[in-house]
PDB file of C-alpha atoms in Angstrom:
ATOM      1  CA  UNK A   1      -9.690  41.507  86.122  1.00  0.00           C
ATOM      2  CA  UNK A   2      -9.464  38.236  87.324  1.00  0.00           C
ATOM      3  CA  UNK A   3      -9.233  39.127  90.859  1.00  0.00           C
ATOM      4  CA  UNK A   4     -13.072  39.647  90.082  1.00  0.00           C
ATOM      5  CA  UNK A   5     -13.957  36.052  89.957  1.00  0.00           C
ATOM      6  CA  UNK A   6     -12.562  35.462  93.750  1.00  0.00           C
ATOM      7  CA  UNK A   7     -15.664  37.865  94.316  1.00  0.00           C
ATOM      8  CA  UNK A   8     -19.033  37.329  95.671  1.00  0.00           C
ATOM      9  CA  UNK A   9     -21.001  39.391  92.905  1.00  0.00           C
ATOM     10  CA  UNK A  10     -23.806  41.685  94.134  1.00  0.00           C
ATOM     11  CA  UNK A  11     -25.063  42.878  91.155  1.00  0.00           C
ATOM     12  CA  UNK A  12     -23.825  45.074  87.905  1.00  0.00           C
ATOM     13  CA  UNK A  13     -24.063  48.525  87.883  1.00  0.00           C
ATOM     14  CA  UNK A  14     -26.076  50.596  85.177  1.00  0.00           C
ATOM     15  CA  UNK A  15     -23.214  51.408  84.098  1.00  0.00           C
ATOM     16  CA  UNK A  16     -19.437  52.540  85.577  1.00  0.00           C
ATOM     17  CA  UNK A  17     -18.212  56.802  85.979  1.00  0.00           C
ATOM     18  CA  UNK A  18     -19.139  56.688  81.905  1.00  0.00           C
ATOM     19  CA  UNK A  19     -22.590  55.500  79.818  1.00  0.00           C
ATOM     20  CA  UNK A  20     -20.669  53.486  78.040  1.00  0.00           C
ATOM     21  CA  UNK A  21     -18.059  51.893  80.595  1.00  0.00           C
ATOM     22  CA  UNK A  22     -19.952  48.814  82.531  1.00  0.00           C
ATOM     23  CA  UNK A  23     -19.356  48.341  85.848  1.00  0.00           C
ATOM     24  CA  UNK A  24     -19.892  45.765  88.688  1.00  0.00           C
ATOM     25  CA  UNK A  25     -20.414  45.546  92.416  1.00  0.00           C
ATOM     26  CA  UNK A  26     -18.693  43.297  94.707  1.00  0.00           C
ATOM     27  CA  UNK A  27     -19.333  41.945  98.164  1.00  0.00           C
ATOM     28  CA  UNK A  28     -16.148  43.465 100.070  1.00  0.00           C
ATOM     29  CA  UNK A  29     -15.158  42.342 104.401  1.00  0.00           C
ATOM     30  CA  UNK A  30     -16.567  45.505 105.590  1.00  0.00           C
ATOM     31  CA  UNK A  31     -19.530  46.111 104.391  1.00  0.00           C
ATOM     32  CA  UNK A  32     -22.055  49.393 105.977  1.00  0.00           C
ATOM     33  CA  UNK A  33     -25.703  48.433 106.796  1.00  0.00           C
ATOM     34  CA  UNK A  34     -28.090  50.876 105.116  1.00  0.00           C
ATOM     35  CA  UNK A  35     -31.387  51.031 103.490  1.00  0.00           C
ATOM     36  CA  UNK A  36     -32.775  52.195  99.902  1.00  0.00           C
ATOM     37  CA  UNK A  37     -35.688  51.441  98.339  1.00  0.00           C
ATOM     38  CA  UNK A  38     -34.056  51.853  94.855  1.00  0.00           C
ATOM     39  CA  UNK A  39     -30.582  50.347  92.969  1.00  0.00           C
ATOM     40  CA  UNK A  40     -27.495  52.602  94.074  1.00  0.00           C
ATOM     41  CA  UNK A  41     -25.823  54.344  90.745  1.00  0.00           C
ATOM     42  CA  UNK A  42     -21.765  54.068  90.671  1.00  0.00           C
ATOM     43  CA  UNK A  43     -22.092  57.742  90.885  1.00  0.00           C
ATOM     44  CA  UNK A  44     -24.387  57.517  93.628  1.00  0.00           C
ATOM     45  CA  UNK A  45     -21.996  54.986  95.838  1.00  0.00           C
ATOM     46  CA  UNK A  46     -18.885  57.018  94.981  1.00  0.00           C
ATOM     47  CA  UNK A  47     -20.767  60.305  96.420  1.00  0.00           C
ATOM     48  CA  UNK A  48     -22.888  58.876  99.065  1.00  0.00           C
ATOM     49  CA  UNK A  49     -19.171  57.641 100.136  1.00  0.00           C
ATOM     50  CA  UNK A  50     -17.227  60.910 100.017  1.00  0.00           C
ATOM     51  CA  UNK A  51     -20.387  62.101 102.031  1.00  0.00           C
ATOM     52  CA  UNK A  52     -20.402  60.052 104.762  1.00  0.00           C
ATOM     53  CA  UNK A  53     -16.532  60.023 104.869  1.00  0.00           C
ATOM     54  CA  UNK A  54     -16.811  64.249 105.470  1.00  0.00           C
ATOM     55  CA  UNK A  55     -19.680  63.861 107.849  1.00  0.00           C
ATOM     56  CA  UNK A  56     -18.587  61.207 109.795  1.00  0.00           C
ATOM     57  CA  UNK A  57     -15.552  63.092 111.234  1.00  0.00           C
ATOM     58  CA  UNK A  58     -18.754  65.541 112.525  1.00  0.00           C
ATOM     59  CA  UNK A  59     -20.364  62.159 114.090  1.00  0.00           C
ATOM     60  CA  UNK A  60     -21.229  64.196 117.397  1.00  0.00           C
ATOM     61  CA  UNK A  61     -22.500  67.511 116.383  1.00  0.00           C
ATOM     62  CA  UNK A  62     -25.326  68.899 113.664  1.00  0.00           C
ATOM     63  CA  UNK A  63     -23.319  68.178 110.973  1.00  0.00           C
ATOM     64  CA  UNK A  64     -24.152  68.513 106.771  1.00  0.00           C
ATOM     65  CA  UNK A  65     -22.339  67.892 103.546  1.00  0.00           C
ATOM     66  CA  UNK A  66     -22.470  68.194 100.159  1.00  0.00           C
ATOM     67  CA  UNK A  67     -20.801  65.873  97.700  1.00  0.00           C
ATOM     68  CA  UNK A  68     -20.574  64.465  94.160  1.00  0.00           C
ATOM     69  CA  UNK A  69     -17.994  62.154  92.594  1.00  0.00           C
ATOM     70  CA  UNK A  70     -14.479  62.855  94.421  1.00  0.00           C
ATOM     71  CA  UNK A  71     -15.783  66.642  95.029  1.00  0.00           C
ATOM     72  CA  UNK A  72     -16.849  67.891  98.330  1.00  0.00           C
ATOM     73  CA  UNK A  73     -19.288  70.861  97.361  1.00  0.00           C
ATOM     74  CA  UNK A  74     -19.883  72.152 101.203  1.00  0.00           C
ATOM     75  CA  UNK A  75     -19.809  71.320 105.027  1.00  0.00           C
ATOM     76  CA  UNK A  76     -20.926  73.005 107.469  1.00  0.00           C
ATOM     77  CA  UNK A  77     -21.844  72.977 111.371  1.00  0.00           C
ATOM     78  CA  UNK A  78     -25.084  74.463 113.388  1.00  0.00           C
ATOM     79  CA  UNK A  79     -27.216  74.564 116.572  1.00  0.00           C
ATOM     80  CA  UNK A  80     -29.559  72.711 114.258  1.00  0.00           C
ATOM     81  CA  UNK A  81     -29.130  70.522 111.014  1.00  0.00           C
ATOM     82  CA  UNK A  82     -31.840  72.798 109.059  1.00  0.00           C
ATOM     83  CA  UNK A  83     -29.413  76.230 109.646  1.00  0.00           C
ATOM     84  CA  UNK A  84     -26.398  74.042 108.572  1.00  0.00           C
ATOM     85  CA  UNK A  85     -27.716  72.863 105.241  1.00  0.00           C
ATOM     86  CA  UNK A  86     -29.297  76.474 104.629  1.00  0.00           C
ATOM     87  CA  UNK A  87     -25.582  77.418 105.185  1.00  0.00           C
ATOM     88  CA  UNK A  88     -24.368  74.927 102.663  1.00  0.00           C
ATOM     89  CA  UNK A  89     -26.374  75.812  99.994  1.00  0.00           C
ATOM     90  CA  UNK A  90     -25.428  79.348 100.816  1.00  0.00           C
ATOM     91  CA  UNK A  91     -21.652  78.122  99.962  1.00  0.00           C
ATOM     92  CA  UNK A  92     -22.129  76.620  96.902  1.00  0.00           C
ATOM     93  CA  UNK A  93     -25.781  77.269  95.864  1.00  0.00           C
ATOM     94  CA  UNK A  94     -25.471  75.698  92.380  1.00  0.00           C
ATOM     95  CA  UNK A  95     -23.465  72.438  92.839  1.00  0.00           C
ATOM     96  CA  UNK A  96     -25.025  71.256  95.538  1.00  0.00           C
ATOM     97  CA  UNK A  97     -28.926  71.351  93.970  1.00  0.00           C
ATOM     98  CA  UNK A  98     -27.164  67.694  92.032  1.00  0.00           C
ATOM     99  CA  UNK A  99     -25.472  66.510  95.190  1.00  0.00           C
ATOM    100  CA  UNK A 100     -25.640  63.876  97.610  1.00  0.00           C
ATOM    101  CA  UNK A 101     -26.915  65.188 101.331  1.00  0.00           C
ATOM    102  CA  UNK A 102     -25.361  63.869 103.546  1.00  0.00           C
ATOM    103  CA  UNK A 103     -26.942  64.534 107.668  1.00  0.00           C
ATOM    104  CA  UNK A 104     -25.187  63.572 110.951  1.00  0.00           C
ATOM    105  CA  UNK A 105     -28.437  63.148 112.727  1.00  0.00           C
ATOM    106  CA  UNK A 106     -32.319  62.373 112.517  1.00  0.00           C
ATOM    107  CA  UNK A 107     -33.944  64.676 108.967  1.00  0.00           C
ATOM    108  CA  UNK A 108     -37.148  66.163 109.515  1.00  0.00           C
ATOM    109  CA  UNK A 109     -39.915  67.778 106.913  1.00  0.00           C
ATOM    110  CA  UNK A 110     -38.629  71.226 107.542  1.00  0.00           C
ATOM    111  CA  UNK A 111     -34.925  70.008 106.502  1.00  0.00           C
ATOM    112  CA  UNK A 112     -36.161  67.651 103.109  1.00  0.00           C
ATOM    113  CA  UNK A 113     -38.107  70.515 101.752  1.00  0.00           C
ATOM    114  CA  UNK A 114     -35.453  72.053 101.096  1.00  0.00           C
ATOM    115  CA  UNK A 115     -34.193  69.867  99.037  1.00  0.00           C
ATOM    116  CA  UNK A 116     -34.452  69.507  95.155  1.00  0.00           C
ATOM    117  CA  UNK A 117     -35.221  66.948  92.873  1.00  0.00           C
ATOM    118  CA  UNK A 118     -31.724  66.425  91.848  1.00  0.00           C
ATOM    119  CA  UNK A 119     -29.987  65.679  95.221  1.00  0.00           C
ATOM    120  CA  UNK A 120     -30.151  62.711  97.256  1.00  0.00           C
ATOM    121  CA  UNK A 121     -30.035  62.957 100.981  1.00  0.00           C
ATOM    122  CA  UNK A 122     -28.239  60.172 103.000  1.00  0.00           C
ATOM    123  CA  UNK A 123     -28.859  60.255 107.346  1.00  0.00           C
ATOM    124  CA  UNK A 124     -29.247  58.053 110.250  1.00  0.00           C
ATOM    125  CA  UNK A 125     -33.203  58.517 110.451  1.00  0.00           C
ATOM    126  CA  UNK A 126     -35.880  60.271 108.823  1.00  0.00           C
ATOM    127  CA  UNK A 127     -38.998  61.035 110.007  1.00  0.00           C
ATOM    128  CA  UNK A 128     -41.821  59.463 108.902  1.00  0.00           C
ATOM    129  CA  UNK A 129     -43.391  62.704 107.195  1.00  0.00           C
ATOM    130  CA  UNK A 130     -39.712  63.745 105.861  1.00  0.00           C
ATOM    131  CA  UNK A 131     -40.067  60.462 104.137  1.00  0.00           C
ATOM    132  CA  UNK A 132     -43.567  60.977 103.139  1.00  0.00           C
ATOM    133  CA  UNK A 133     -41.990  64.512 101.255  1.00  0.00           C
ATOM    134  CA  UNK A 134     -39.921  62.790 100.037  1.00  0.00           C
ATOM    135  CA  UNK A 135     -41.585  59.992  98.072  1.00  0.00           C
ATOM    136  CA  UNK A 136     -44.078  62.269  96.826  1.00  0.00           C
ATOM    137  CA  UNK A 137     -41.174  64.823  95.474  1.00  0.00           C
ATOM    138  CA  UNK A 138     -39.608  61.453  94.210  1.00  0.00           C
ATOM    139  CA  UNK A 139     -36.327  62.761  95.952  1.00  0.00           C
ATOM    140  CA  UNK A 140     -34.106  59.907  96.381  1.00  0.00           C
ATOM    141  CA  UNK A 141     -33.191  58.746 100.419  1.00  0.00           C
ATOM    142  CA  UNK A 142     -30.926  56.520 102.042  1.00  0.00           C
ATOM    143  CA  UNK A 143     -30.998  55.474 105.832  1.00  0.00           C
ATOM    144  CA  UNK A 144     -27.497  54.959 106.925  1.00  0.00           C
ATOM    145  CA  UNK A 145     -28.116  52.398 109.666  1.00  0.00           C
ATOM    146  CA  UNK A 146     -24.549  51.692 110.703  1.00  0.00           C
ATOM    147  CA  UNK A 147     -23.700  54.312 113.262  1.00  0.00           C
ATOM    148  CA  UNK A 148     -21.396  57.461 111.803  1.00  0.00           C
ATOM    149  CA  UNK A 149     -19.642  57.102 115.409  1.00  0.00           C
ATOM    150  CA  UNK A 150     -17.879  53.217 113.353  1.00  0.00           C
ATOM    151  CA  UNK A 151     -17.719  54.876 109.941  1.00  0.00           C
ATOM    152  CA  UNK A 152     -13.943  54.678 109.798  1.00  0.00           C
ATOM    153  CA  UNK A 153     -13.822  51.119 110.972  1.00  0.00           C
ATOM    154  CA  UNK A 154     -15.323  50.298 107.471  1.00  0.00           C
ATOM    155  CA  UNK A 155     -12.922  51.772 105.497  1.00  0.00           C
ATOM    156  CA  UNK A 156     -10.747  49.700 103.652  1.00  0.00           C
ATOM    157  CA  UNK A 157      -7.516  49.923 101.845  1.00  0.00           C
ATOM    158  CA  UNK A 158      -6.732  51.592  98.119  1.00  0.00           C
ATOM    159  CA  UNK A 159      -6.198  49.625  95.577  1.00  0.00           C
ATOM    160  CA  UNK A 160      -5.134  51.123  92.462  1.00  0.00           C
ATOM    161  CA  UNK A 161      -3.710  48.722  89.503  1.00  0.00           C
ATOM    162  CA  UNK A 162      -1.433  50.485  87.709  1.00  0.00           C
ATOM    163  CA  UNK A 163       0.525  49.367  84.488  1.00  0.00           C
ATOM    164  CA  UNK A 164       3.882  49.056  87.397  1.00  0.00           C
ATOM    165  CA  UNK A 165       1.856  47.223  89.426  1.00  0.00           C
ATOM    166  CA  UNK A 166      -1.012  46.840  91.910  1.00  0.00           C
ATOM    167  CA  UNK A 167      -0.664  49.529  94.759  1.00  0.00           C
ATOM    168  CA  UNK A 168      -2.305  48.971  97.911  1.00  0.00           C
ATOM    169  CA  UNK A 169      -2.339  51.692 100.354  1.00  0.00           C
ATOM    170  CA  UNK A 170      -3.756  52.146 103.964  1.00  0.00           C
ATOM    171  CA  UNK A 171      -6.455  54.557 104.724  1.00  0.00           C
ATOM    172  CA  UNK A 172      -5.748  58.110 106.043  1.00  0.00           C
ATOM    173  CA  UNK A 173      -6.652  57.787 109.753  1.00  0.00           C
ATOM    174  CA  UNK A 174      -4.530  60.688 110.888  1.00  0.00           C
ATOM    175  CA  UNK A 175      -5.657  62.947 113.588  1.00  0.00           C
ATOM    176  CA  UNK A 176      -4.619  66.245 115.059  1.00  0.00           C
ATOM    177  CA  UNK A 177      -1.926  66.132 117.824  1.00  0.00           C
ATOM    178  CA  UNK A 178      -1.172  68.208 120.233  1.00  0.00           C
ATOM    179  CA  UNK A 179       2.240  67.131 120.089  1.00  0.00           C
ATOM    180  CA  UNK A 180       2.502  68.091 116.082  1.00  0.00           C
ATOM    181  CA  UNK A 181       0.090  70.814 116.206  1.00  0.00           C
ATOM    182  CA  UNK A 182       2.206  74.101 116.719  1.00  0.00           C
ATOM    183  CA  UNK A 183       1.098  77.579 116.248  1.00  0.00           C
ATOM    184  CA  UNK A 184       4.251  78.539 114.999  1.00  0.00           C
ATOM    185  CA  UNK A 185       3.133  82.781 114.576  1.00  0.00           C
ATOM    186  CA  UNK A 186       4.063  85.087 117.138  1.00  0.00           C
ATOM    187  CA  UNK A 187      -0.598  86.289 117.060  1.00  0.00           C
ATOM    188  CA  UNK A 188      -1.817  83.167 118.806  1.00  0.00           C
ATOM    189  CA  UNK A 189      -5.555  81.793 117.933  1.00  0.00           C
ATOM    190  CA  UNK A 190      -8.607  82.287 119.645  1.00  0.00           C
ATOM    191  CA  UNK A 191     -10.578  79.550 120.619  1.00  0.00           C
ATOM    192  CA  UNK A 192     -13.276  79.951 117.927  1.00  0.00           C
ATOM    193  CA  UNK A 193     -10.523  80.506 115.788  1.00  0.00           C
ATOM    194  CA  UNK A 194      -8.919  76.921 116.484  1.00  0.00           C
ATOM    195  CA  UNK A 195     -12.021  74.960 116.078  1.00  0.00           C
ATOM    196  CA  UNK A 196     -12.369  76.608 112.808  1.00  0.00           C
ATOM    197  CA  UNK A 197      -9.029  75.551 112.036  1.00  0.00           C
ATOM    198  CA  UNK A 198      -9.855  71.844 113.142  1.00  0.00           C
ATOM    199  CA  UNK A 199     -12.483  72.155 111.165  1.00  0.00           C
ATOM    200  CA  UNK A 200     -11.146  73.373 108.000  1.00  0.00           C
ATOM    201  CA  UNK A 201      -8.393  70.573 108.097  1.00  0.00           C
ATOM    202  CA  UNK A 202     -11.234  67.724 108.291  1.00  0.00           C
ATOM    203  CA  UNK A 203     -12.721  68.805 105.256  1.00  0.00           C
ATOM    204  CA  UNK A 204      -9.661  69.501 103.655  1.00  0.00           C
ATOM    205  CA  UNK A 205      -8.632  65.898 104.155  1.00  0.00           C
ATOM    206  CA  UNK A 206     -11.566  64.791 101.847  1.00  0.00           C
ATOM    207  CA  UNK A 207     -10.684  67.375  98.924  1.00  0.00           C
ATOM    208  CA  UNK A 208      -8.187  66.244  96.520  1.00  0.00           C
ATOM    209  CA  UNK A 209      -4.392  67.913  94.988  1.00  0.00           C
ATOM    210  CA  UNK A 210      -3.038  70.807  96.541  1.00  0.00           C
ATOM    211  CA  UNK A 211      -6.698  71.192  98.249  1.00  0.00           C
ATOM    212  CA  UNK A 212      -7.473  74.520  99.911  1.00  0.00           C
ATOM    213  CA  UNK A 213     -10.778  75.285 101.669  1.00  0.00           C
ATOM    214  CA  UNK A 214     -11.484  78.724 103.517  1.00  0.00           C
ATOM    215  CA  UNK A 215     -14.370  78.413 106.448  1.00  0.00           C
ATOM    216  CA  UNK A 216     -15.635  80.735 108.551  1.00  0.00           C
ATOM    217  CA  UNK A 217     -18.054  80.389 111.162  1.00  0.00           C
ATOM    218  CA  UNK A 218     -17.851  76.328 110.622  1.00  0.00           C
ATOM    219  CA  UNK A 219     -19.343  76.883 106.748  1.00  0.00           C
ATOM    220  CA  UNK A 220     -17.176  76.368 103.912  1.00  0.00           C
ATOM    221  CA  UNK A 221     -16.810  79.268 101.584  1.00  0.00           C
ATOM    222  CA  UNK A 222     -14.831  77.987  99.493  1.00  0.00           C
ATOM    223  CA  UNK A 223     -13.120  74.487  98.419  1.00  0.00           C
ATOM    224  CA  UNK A 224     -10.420  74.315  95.696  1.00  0.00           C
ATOM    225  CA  UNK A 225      -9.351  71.311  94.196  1.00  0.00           C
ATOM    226  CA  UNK A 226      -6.524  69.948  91.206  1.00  0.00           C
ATOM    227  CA  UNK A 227      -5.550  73.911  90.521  1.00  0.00           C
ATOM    228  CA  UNK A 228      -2.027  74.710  91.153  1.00  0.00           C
ATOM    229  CA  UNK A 229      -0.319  77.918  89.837  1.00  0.00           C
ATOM    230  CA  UNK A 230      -3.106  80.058  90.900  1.00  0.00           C
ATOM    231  CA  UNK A 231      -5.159  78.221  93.089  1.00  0.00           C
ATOM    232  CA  UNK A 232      -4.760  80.693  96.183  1.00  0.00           C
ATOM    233  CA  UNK A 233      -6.470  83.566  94.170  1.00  0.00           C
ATOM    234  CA  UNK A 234      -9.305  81.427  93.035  1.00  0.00           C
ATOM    235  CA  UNK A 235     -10.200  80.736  96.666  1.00  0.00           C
ATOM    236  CA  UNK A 236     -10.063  83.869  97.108  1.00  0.00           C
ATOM    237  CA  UNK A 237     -12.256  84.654  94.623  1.00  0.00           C
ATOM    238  CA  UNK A 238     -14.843  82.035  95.460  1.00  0.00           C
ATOM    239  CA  UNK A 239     -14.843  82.944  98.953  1.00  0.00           C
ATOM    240  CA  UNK A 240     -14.901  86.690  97.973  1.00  0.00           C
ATOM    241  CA  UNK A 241     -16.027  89.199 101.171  1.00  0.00           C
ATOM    242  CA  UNK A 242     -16.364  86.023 103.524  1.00  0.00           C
ATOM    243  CA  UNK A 243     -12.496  85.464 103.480  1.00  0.00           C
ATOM    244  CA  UNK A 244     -12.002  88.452 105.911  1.00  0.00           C
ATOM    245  CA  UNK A 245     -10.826  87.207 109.410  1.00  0.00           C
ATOM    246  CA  UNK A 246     -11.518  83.555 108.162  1.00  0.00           C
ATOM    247  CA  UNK A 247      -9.857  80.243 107.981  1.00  0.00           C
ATOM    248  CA  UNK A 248      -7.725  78.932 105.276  1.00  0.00           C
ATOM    249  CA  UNK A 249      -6.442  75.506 105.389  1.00  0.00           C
ATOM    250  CA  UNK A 250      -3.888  74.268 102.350  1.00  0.00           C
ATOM    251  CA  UNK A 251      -2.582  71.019 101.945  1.00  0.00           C
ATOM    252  CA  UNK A 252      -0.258  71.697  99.202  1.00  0.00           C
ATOM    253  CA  UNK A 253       3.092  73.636  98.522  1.00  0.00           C
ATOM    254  CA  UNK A 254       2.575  77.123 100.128  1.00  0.00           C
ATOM    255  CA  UNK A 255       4.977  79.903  98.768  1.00  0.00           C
ATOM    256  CA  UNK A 256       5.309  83.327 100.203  1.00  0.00           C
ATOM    257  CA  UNK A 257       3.344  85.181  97.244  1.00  0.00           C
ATOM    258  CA  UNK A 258       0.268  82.822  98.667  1.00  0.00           C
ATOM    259  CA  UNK A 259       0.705  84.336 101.523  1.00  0.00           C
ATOM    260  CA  UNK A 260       0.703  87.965 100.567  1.00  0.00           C
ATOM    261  CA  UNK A 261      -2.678  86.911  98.315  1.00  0.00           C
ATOM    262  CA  UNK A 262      -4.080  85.600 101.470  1.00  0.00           C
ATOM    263  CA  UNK A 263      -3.298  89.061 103.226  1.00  0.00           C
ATOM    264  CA  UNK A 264      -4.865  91.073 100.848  1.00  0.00           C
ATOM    265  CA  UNK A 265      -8.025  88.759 101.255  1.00  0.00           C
ATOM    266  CA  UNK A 266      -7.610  89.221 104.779  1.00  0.00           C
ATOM    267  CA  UNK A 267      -7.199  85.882 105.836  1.00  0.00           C
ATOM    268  CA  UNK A 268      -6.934  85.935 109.270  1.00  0.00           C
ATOM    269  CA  UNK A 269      -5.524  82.117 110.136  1.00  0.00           C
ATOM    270  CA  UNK A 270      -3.652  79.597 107.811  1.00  0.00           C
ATOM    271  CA  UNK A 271      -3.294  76.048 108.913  1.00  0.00           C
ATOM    272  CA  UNK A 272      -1.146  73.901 106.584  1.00  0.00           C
ATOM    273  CA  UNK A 273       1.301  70.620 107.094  1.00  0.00           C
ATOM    274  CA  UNK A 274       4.667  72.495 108.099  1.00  0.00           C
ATOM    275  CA  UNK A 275       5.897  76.141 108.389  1.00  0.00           C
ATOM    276  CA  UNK A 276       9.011  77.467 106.844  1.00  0.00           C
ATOM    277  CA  UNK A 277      10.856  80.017 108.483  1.00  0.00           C
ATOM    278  CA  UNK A 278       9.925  82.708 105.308  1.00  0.00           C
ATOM    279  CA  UNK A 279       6.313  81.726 105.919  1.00  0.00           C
ATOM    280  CA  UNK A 280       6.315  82.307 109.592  1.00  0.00           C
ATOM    281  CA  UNK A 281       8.122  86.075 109.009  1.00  0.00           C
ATOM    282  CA  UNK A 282       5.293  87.072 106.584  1.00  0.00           C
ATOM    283  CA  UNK A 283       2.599  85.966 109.062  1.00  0.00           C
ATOM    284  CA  UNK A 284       4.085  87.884 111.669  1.00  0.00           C
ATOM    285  CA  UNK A 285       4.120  90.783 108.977  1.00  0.00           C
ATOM    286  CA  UNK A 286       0.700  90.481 108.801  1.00  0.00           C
ATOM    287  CA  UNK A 287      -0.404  89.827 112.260  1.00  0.00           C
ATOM    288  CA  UNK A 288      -1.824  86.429 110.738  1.00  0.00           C
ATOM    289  CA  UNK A 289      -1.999  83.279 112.844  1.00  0.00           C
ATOM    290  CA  UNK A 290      -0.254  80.176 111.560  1.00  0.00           C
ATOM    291  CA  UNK A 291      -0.595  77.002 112.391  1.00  0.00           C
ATOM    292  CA  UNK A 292       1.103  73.875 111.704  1.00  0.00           C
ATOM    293  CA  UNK A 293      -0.635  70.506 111.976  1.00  0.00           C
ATOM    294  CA  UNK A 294       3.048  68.575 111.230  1.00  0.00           C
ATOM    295  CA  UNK A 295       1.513  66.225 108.548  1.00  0.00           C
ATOM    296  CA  UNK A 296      -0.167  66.551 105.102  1.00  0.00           C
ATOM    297  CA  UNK A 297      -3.713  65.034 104.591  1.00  0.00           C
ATOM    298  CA  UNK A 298      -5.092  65.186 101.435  1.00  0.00           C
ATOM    299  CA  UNK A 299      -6.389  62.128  99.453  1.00  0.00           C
ATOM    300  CA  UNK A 300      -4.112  63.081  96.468  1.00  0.00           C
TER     301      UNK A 300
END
């Protein structure tokens, strides 16, 4: 492109998403301070990134997420960072052993070791023996030094050049509103019930095309991405016993047969963008709670 050469070059990549694509880093306005003591991969920036983006909504609490590419494996909260990334691993205990970790708060020894060789763990502050473990395990680290509290002042525009054109498109910065969020059922939500809802909708902001995550106890049990015609049952599936009296967040089309799947995984709340009239009736069928945030968030 030659957009490129109005760009302070950093350095080139190994190589781009592909071996045999190169690839090129560029000094952007907003840039995070952090510190590695190796080069960061493209894969490595583009997960580290969808990482931080999940975590940092979580900036205040014991907070952990799993990532890779454009996929969010896990999140999950906890009295303590260790029980929230033995919880994430619990969610998705294959993905995330090739994932990037990423922490919302100082990593001790107890939380690196359990680790594997294959992730790479991104926080605020290690400890110096965590980071001892670490070298000797050769288990990649980054220390994010810009505070997860100004994450989202560093995110930038989207620019995707297209054969139509170049689009550029703000960020997603939308937050829950009282004024748009409506439990629109006539079974109202519990408290631990809505904060599993907020939660749910955070990480479902982060998962791409007609996303869907179920979470239950602030874990993830399941996340579904880029599936449409059956995508309800698959979560479903994924989540399989730990859907009963949990959350379900969509951010896609919702038709009254996903509703009746979601019953008969006993689903206990759905939270999604707007609620028809024939989605409402079923809910109150099924003594389900339904809640209506009044805007869709997805990436895609």
């Amino acid at each position: 492109m030659s957009s490129n050469q109005e760009l302070e070059l950093i350095r080139e990549l190994s190589s781009g998403i592909n071996e045999h694509q190169s690839a090129k880093l560029y000094k952007s306005e907003n840039m995070i301070d952090y510190e590695a003591d190796f080069e960061l991969s493209y894969t490595d920036i583009k997960s580290i990134t969808l990482a931080l983006s999940v975590v940092s909504e979580f900036f205040d609490v014991k907070a952990v997420v799993s990532a890779r590419n454009s996929h969010v494996f896990g999140a999950a909260l906890a009295p303590s960072l260790q029980e929230a990334l033995t919880k994430v691993i619990d969610s998705n205990p294959i993905d995330v052993q090739n994932s990037v970790i990423a922490a919302s708060e100082k990593v001790d020894t107890d939380f690196v070791k359990m680790l594997t060789s294959g992730n790479l763990i991104a926080a605020p502050e290690f400890s110096p023996n965590a980071i001892e473990y670490l070298k000797h395990r050769d288990i990649k680290y980054v220390v994010i030094k810009t505070p997860l509290s100004e994450y989202k002042k560093f995110t930038v525009d989207k620019v995707t050049v297209t054969p139509f054109g170049t689009i550029v498109e703000e960020p997603n910065q939308k937050e829950l509103s009282k004024d748009t969020f409506k439990v629109a059922s006539k079974t109202k939500p519990t408290v631990e019930q809505i904060e599993d809802a907020v939660f749910a909708w955070k990480i479902v902001k982060y998962v791409k095309s007609n996303a869907i995550v179920i979470t239950k106890g602030f874990k993830t049990t399941a996340i579904i991405q880029g599936v449409h015609s059956s995508a309800m049952e698959l979560a479903l599936d994924y989540s399989c016993d730990s859907s009963k009296e949990a959350v379900m967040a969509v951010d896609g089309y919702v038709t009254p047969h996903d509703i009746d799947v979601a019953a008969q995984g006993r689903i206990s709340v759905v939270i999604l963008p707007f609620a028809t009239p024939d989605l409402i009736k079923l809910c109150n069928k099924y003594n389900m709670v339904l809640i209506s945030t009044g805007f869709t968030n997805s990436l895609d």
